[in-house]
PDB file of C-alpha atoms in Angstrom:
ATOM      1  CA  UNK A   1       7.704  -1.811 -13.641  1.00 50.00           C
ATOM      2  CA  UNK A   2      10.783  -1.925 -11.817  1.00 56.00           C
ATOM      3  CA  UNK A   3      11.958  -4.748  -9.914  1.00 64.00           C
ATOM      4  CA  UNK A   4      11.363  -4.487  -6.677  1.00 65.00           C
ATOM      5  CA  UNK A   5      12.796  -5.839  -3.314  1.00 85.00           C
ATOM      6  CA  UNK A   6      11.587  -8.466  -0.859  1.00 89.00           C
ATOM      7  CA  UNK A   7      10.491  -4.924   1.524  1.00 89.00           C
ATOM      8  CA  UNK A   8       8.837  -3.024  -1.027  1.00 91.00           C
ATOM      9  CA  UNK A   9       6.723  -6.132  -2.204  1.00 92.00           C
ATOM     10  CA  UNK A  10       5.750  -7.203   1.209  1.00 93.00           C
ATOM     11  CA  UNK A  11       4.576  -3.301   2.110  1.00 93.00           C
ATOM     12  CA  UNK A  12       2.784  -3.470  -1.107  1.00 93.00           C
ATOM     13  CA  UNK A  13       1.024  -6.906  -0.040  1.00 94.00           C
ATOM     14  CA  UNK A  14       0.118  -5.631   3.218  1.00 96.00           C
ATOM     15  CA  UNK A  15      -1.812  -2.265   1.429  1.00 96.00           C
ATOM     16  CA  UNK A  16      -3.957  -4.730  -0.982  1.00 96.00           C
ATOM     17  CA  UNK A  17      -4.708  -6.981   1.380  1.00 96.00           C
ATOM     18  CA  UNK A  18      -6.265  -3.861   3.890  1.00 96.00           C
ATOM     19  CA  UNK A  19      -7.706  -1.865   0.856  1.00 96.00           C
ATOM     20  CA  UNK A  20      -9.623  -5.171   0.132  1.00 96.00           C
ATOM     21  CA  UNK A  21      -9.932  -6.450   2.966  1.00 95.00           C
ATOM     22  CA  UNK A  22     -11.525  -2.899   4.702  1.00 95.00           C
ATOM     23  CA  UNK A  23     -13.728  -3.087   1.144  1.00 94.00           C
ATOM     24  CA  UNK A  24     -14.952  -6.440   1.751  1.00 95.00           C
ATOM     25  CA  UNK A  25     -16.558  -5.437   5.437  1.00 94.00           C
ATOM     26  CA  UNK A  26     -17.443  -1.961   4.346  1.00 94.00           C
ATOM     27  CA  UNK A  27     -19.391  -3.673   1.716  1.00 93.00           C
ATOM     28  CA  UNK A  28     -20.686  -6.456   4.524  1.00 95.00           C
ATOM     29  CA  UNK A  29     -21.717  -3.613   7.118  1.00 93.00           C
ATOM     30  CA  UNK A  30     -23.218  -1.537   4.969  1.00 92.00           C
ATOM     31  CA  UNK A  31     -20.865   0.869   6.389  1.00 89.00           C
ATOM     32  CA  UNK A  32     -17.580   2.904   5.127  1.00 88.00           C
ATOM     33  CA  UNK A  33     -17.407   5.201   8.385  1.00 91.00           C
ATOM     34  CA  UNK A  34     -16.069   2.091   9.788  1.00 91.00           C
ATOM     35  CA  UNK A  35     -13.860   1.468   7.733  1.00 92.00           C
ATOM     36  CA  UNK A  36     -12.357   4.452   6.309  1.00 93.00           C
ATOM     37  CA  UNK A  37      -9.556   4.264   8.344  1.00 94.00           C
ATOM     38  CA  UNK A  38      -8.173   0.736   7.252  1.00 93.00           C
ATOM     39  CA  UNK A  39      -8.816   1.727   3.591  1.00 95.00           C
ATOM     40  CA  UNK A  40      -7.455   4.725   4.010  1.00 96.00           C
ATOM     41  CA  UNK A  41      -4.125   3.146   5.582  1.00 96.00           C
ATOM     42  CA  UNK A  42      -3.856   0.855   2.619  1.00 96.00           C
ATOM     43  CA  UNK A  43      -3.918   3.301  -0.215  1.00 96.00           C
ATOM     44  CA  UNK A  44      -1.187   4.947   1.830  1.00 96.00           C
ATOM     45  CA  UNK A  45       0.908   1.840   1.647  1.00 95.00           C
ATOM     46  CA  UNK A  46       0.269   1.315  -2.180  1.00 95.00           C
ATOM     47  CA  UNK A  47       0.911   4.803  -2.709  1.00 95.00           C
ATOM     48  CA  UNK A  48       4.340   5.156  -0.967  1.00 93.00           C
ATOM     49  CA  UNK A  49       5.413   2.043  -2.930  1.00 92.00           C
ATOM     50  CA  UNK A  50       4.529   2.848  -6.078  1.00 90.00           C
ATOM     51  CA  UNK A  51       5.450   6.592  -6.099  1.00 90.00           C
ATOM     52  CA  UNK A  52       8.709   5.925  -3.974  1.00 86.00           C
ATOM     53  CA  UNK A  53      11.313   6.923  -6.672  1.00 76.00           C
ATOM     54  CA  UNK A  54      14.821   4.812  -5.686  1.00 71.00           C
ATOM     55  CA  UNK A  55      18.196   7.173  -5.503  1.00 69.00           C
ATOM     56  CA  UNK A  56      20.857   5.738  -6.904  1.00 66.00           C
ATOM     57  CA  UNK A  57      24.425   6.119  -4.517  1.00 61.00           C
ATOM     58  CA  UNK A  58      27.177   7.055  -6.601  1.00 66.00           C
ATOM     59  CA  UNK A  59      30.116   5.170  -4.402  1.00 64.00           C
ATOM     60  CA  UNK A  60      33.499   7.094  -4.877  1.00 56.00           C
TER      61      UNK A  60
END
């Protein structure tokens, strides 16, 4: 994996920490309805991060 900067890796925290997080009460409540939305947020996150392809600026 690429190295990634200080933005990246916090959006990244953020989106495991509400994927597990939303898992945890789902799990608790006995409920996903609940907490679809907060799971669904956080695979978002992940999945902008990790599929987020960097362009590289050719400076003239």
């Amino acid at each position: 994996m690429k190295r990634m900067d200080k933005t990246r890796m916090t959006v990244l925290g953020i989106g495991c920490v509400a994927v597990v997080a939303s898992s945890v009460g789902a799990i608790n409540n006995m409920s996903v309805v609940e907490f679809l939305f907060p799971i669904y947020s956080g695979f978002v996150l992940i999945g902008t991060v990790l599929l987020n392809k960097e362009e590289k600026c050719i400076e003239a």
